[in-house]
């Protein structure tokens, strides 16, 4: 049998340069406060939910004790409203003393002791979006050094209250300043989101050289319509966005809202699958202390995580947009594997979609298919054989596809699937 080679055009994009701090070779995973907890600073009346060290320690405990950390969810990220309204006597940012009485270094140690990492939030401008002290150009070095001294592992630098010129200067300057501290601090840039996300205003080559990830577009909210809005923007603009991603440099469509109030189970599976196609950072913004079991199952699905975290780091694309409301996505993965996602934008009932791997551009051959959400292998499939998938309204069917075992020229069995399966999937019995 001839070796099966899935068309690999997208791989061409992986050779570009990334920020040289060696971090985030696969999309970062963890937890981020903003979408779920916003700027709740009322610890007197809402002690469990206010932005305070307790909230971050609670989430760290859950990540460490409930199986998240082992799956890769290691960042615990503070967002806006953590700081005091004034800088200290030396011009350094300081946390609100009432809500963070132990200080940030102690919080960072808390994370590190548990094998986790601590992220923090700043804003390149006079104020953060929530009105807290910002990082004007003259404060960039001070703030980078402060974060490094505190043991911070990641900085999200927002762009409220700054203009295009400040941003053009400030975002690269902060990148340099972080590197100059000698501490490896991952760098998330909101810059493109403030410039409309598209060239000529946005230069994705430059972003890849200075940032590990970047917000391209607006804020996610707790609703399915918000996901669709983000999704539409990212895939309408995929020709621009998709080649920008690669190891160490990721597009960020914003947080996962799975486990909050706005999504059904099908929609939760869809967000996770589409974020995996996009090689997106997986920052959950939910309450891990009271997560329901169905959301947990989606967020902890090993197959979808493995696909998101594929070491090639090639972002996927939408291949097909049918009039019926069915859309098909494809992402190449390492070892000749790939993922296919069938997504339904319909609002009526499960839709039976008929196609074949050949129609999805697969080269001739026999393939093994693993259904990621059913968590089981399907019968092997010839490229030319038509099949039918039943896709729930606003839901997905997600497949991990790999060439059937075959003999290489040296007589050894070609077994890419086993490597993937070894770590993440239950090995199919027929392999
Ligand atoms: C902006 C960002 C959000 C969040 C808020 C905080 O809107 O895009 O992700 O950080 O600011 O105020």
XYZ file of C-alpha atoms and ligand atoms in Angstrom:
443
model
C 0.000 0.000 0.000
C 1.319 3.465 -0.813
C 1.986 5.630 2.225
C -0.922 7.904 2.814
C -0.002 11.533 2.904
C -2.693 13.975 3.836
C -2.358 17.178 1.819
C -0.184 19.367 3.902
C -0.328 22.817 2.444
C -1.097 24.444 5.782
C 2.208 23.182 7.179
C 3.982 25.862 5.185
C 2.909 28.420 7.740
C 4.685 26.713 10.623
C 8.193 27.825 9.710
C 7.830 31.465 10.700
C 9.597 33.065 13.636
C 8.080 33.327 17.098
C 8.884 35.367 20.196
C 12.149 33.906 21.328
C 11.313 33.102 24.949
C 10.708 29.416 24.281
C 7.294 29.551 25.942
C 3.947 28.231 24.815
C 5.070 25.864 22.081
C 1.511 24.573 22.306
C -1.475 26.810 23.135
C -1.536 27.795 26.824
C -4.181 26.276 29.090
C -5.523 27.431 32.407
C -8.045 29.666 34.068
C -8.698 33.394 33.689
C -10.903 35.429 35.991
C -12.474 38.010 33.712
C -15.527 36.598 31.948
C -16.979 34.918 35.025
C -15.886 37.224 37.858
C -15.356 40.579 36.101
C -14.663 43.500 38.402
C -16.478 42.271 41.486
C -14.518 43.967 44.257
C -17.220 43.803 46.918
C -15.527 41.366 49.267
C -17.656 42.545 52.195
C -20.866 41.307 50.641
C -19.619 38.756 48.109
C -16.506 37.263 49.688
C -16.560 34.045 47.647
C -16.704 35.763 44.268
C -14.830 39.015 44.605
C -11.443 39.574 42.943
C -9.163 38.629 45.825
C -6.305 36.280 46.588
C -8.852 33.824 47.992
C -10.541 33.460 44.615
C -7.250 32.616 42.901
C -6.197 30.234 45.661
C -9.583 28.510 45.471
C -9.185 28.031 41.712
C -5.607 26.821 42.159
C -6.818 24.221 44.642
C -9.401 22.984 42.177
C -6.903 22.862 39.282
C -4.440 20.921 41.407
C -6.923 18.563 43.061
C -9.555 17.882 40.411
C -7.384 16.554 37.593
C -7.006 19.784 35.592
C -3.299 20.356 36.075
C -2.393 16.911 34.726
C -4.342 17.714 31.561
C -2.339 20.896 31.034
C -4.525 23.544 32.679
C -1.721 25.205 34.634
C -2.135 28.975 34.360
C -4.141 30.822 37.007
C -4.577 34.288 35.598
C -5.611 37.464 37.334
C -7.421 39.976 35.130
C -8.431 43.587 35.761
C -9.258 45.201 39.131
C -6.550 43.539 41.182
C -4.507 46.609 41.919
C -4.678 49.463 44.287
C -5.873 52.765 42.826
C -2.432 54.237 43.515
C 1.097 53.159 42.747
C 3.403 52.878 45.762
C 6.001 55.431 46.877
C 8.507 53.991 44.372
C 6.064 54.243 41.490
C 5.418 50.512 41.429
C 2.031 48.881 40.970
C 0.679 47.316 44.139
C -2.252 45.014 44.769
C -5.296 46.191 46.678
C -4.156 45.620 50.277
C -7.541 44.514 51.544
C -8.210 41.972 48.831
C -4.618 40.715 48.443
C -3.269 40.981 51.998
C -0.568 38.371 51.353
C 0.798 40.230 48.334
C 1.444 38.890 44.862
C 4.770 37.087 45.546
C 3.051 34.896 48.101
C 0.248 34.168 45.643
C 2.832 33.252 42.980
C 4.494 30.902 45.445
C 1.131 29.350 46.190
C 0.800 28.542 42.491
C 4.364 27.337 42.034
C 4.143 25.056 45.072
C 1.255 23.331 43.318
C 2.872 23.055 39.882
C 0.814 25.956 38.568
C 1.700 29.354 37.090
C 0.452 32.833 37.881
C -0.639 35.330 35.249
C -1.377 39.004 35.798
C -3.033 41.835 33.897
C -1.799 45.254 32.887
C -2.890 47.900 30.427
C -0.810 49.947 28.070
C -2.431 53.301 28.707
C -3.300 55.781 31.394
C -5.824 53.388 32.969
C -6.928 49.786 32.683
C -10.301 49.214 31.079
C -11.735 49.040 34.603
C -10.171 52.366 35.598
C -7.154 51.109 37.593
C -3.612 52.472 37.083
C -2.266 51.770 33.617
C 1.222 51.257 32.262
C 2.146 54.393 30.332
C 5.255 54.196 28.146
C 7.484 55.593 30.893
C 6.323 52.845 33.298
C 6.952 49.835 31.064
C 10.331 48.897 32.491
C 9.266 49.394 36.078
C 6.185 47.239 35.636
C 8.018 44.465 33.765
C 10.589 44.356 36.563
C 7.901 44.380 39.242
C 6.133 41.431 37.632
C 9.429 39.532 37.336
C 10.329 40.295 40.970
C 6.961 38.983 42.050
C 7.438 35.655 40.241
C 4.783 36.250 37.606
C 4.656 33.791 34.679
C 2.389 35.545 32.196
C 1.262 39.073 31.435
C -1.890 40.063 29.574
C -1.361 43.621 28.376
C -4.629 45.321 27.506
C -4.978 48.445 25.388
C -7.646 50.696 26.902
C -6.841 54.408 27.166
C -3.974 54.389 24.696
C -3.785 55.461 21.058
C -2.373 53.680 18.010
C 1.009 55.392 18.374
C 1.375 54.451 22.044
C 0.514 50.877 21.124
C 2.997 50.759 18.271
C 5.724 51.776 20.670
C 4.489 50.142 23.839
C 3.735 46.564 22.833
C 7.236 45.878 21.410
C 8.818 47.767 24.311
C 7.068 45.604 26.885
C 8.194 42.496 25.013
C 11.806 43.669 25.254
C 11.385 44.727 28.869
C 9.979 41.340 29.879
C 12.851 39.544 28.152
C 15.351 41.870 29.777
C 14.189 40.847 33.254
C 15.644 37.392 32.643
C 12.452 35.787 33.932
C 10.517 33.865 31.318
C 7.165 35.635 31.254
C 4.656 34.720 28.569
C 3.192 37.758 26.858
C -0.405 38.164 25.740
C -1.054 41.248 23.632
C -4.471 42.822 23.159
C -2.999 45.168 20.552
C -4.643 43.731 17.399
C -8.087 43.775 19.012
C -7.717 47.549 19.422
C -6.731 47.963 15.756
C -9.557 45.983 14.163
C -7.600 42.733 13.922
C -6.755 43.055 10.224
C -3.926 44.355 8.041
C -2.733 46.914 7.152
C -3.277 48.199 10.689
C -2.284 44.869 12.196
C 1.035 43.216 11.356
C 0.825 39.556 12.279
C 4.456 38.880 11.417
C 5.534 41.434 13.972
C 3.040 40.165 16.558
C 4.474 36.665 16.240
C 7.902 38.062 16.958
C 6.941 39.987 20.084
C 3.942 38.203 21.653
C 3.121 34.598 22.557
C -0.586 35.153 21.990
C -2.834 37.995 21.043
C -6.477 38.929 21.221
C -7.621 39.598 17.655
C -11.190 40.557 18.361
C -13.802 41.661 20.925
C -14.626 40.246 24.346
C -16.501 37.008 24.808
C -19.704 37.142 26.844
C -21.676 34.358 28.464
C -23.857 33.453 25.488
C -23.988 31.306 22.391
C -24.546 34.406 20.246
C -21.256 35.807 21.501
C -19.490 32.601 20.457
C -21.077 32.751 17.012
C -20.019 36.364 16.634
C -16.393 35.532 17.465
C -16.501 32.369 15.379
C -17.822 34.238 12.338
C -15.069 36.806 12.540
C -12.284 34.255 12.898
C -13.394 32.028 10.051
C -14.431 34.843 7.714
C -10.888 36.142 8.137
C -9.130 32.792 8.244
C -6.886 33.550 5.261
C -5.268 36.293 7.333
C -5.530 34.830 10.821
C -4.671 31.179 10.230
C -1.102 31.552 8.904
C -0.189 33.827 11.827
C -0.365 30.977 14.344
C 2.366 28.475 15.161
C 4.363 27.196 18.135
C 4.939 30.099 20.513
C 2.496 32.414 18.713
C -1.249 31.983 18.929
C -4.434 33.740 17.918
C -6.690 34.157 20.935
C -10.459 34.121 20.331
C -10.897 34.667 24.120
C -11.935 32.527 27.069
C -13.902 29.285 27.297
C -17.309 29.954 28.850
C -18.127 26.269 29.309
C -19.618 25.671 32.752
C -21.173 29.135 33.023
C -24.803 30.034 32.288
C -25.058 30.508 28.536
C -24.323 27.204 26.786
C -26.059 23.882 26.290
C -23.972 20.694 26.302
C -23.935 20.647 22.482
C -22.779 24.260 22.422
C -20.101 23.533 25.020
C -18.785 20.706 22.853
C -18.891 23.078 19.884
C -16.890 25.802 21.627
C -14.249 23.297 22.703
C -14.029 21.715 19.224
C -13.854 25.025 17.384
C -11.238 26.364 19.796
C -9.236 23.178 19.150
C -9.513 23.685 15.388
C -8.259 27.251 15.904
C -5.313 26.054 18.043
C -6.649 28.571 20.545
C -5.465 29.159 24.097
C -7.780 27.302 26.495
C -8.430 29.646 29.381
C -11.555 28.644 31.241
C -13.482 31.433 32.887
C -15.912 29.615 35.113
C -16.377 28.649 38.741
C -14.373 25.459 39.184
C -15.775 25.091 42.707
C -19.258 24.342 41.442
C -18.753 23.013 37.928
C -21.396 20.574 36.700
C -20.236 17.152 35.586
C -21.231 17.546 31.944
C -19.193 20.728 31.509
C -16.298 19.069 33.282
C -16.478 16.129 30.866
C -16.239 18.479 27.882
C -13.379 20.521 29.352
C -11.491 17.408 30.418
C -12.018 15.425 27.213
C -8.565 14.080 26.455
C -9.099 13.782 22.728
C -10.084 17.378 22.152
C -7.247 18.560 24.410
C -4.733 16.422 22.491
C -5.954 17.918 19.241
C -5.744 21.462 20.614
C -2.257 20.719 21.914
C -0.894 19.012 18.802
C 2.854 19.737 18.649
C 2.821 20.849 15.015
C 0.787 23.832 16.106
C -0.858 24.409 12.758
C -4.160 26.227 13.043
C -7.067 24.638 11.171
C -9.487 26.072 8.671
C -13.093 25.937 7.568
C -13.251 23.824 4.414
C -16.923 23.874 3.606
C -19.890 26.095 4.335
C -23.041 24.357 3.128
C -26.315 26.160 2.424
C -27.906 23.659 4.803
C -26.063 25.309 7.714
C -23.496 22.524 8.044
C -19.865 23.645 8.129
C -16.803 21.406 7.986
C -13.378 22.168 9.473
C -10.032 20.520 9.115
C -6.766 20.752 11.008
C -3.615 18.784 10.172
C -1.962 17.079 13.146
C 1.389 15.456 13.693
C 2.220 11.965 12.427
C -0.050 12.228 9.420
C -3.178 12.500 11.534
C -5.812 15.197 11.256
C -9.074 16.294 12.801
C -12.368 16.931 11.076
C -15.180 18.815 12.752
C -18.721 18.868 11.436
C -20.631 21.809 12.909
C -24.334 22.541 12.576
C -25.637 26.093 12.699
C -29.164 24.772 12.343
C -31.777 25.317 15.016
C -34.210 22.512 14.217
C -33.107 18.925 14.823
C -30.107 16.628 14.330
C -29.058 16.851 10.680
C -27.841 13.847 8.733
C -24.929 15.040 6.636
C -23.544 12.821 3.911
C -20.027 13.136 2.568
C -16.780 11.187 2.132
C -13.177 11.768 3.150
C -12.374 12.181 -0.524
C -14.804 15.098 -0.708
C -12.896 16.571 2.249
C -9.626 16.475 0.245
C -8.174 13.311 1.773
C -5.835 11.380 -0.468
C -6.724 7.857 -1.516
C -6.407 5.276 1.231
C -7.946 3.657 4.240
C -8.326 5.682 7.430
C -9.028 4.953 11.064
C -11.502 7.266 12.728
C -11.929 8.012 16.407
C -15.040 9.906 17.528
C -13.761 12.388 20.093
C -16.976 13.056 22.033
C -18.334 9.528 21.820
C -14.862 8.479 22.926
C -14.751 5.451 20.691
C -13.230 4.256 17.428
C -15.459 3.949 14.392
C -15.037 1.318 11.654
C -12.154 2.128 9.311
C -13.082 4.158 6.306
C -11.996 4.256 2.669
C -11.539 7.753 1.290
C -14.124 7.157 -1.425
C -16.802 5.626 0.819
C -19.753 7.872 1.578
C -20.771 8.115 5.228
C -23.421 9.977 7.193
C -22.879 11.911 10.426
C -25.757 13.111 12.571
C -24.970 16.592 13.906
C -27.052 18.102 16.695
C -28.350 21.691 16.370
C -25.552 24.089 17.397
C -23.441 21.020 18.039
C -20.499 19.237 16.519
C -19.231 15.839 15.531
C -15.477 15.736 16.001
C -13.253 13.104 14.434
C -9.601 12.288 14.893
C -8.538 10.706 11.600
C -5.340 8.819 10.918
C -4.013 6.547 8.205
C -4.726 2.871 8.705
C -1.683 0.879 9.698
C 0.605 0.234 6.818
C 4.065 -1.113 6.165
C 6.886 1.356 5.681
C 9.756 0.629 3.304
C 11.863 -0.713 6.189
C 9.189 -3.268 6.992
C 8.123 -1.547 10.229
C 4.512 -0.756 10.854
C 3.549 2.856 10.383
C 1.757 3.603 13.617
C 1.218 7.311 14.205
C -2.072 6.605 15.833
C -0.521 4.663 18.630
C 1.570 7.623 19.711
C -1.448 9.856 19.958
C -3.472 7.150 21.554
C -0.765 6.277 24.028
C -1.091 9.636 25.693
C -4.680 10.635 25.211
C -7.037 8.121 23.655
C -8.023 4.619 24.603
C -6.224 2.459 22.021
C -8.689 1.032 19.520
C -8.699 -2.736 19.869
C -8.193 -3.428 16.177
C -4.785 -1.693 16.056
C -10.986 44.448 28.129
C -10.436 43.079 27.763
C -11.116 42.012 28.614
C -10.876 42.304 30.085
C -11.372 43.707 30.412
C -10.999 44.121 31.823
O -12.323 44.581 27.779
O -10.629 42.809 26.412
O -10.627 40.738 28.295
O -9.520 42.176 30.365
O -10.833 44.680 29.513
O -11.439 45.387 32.144
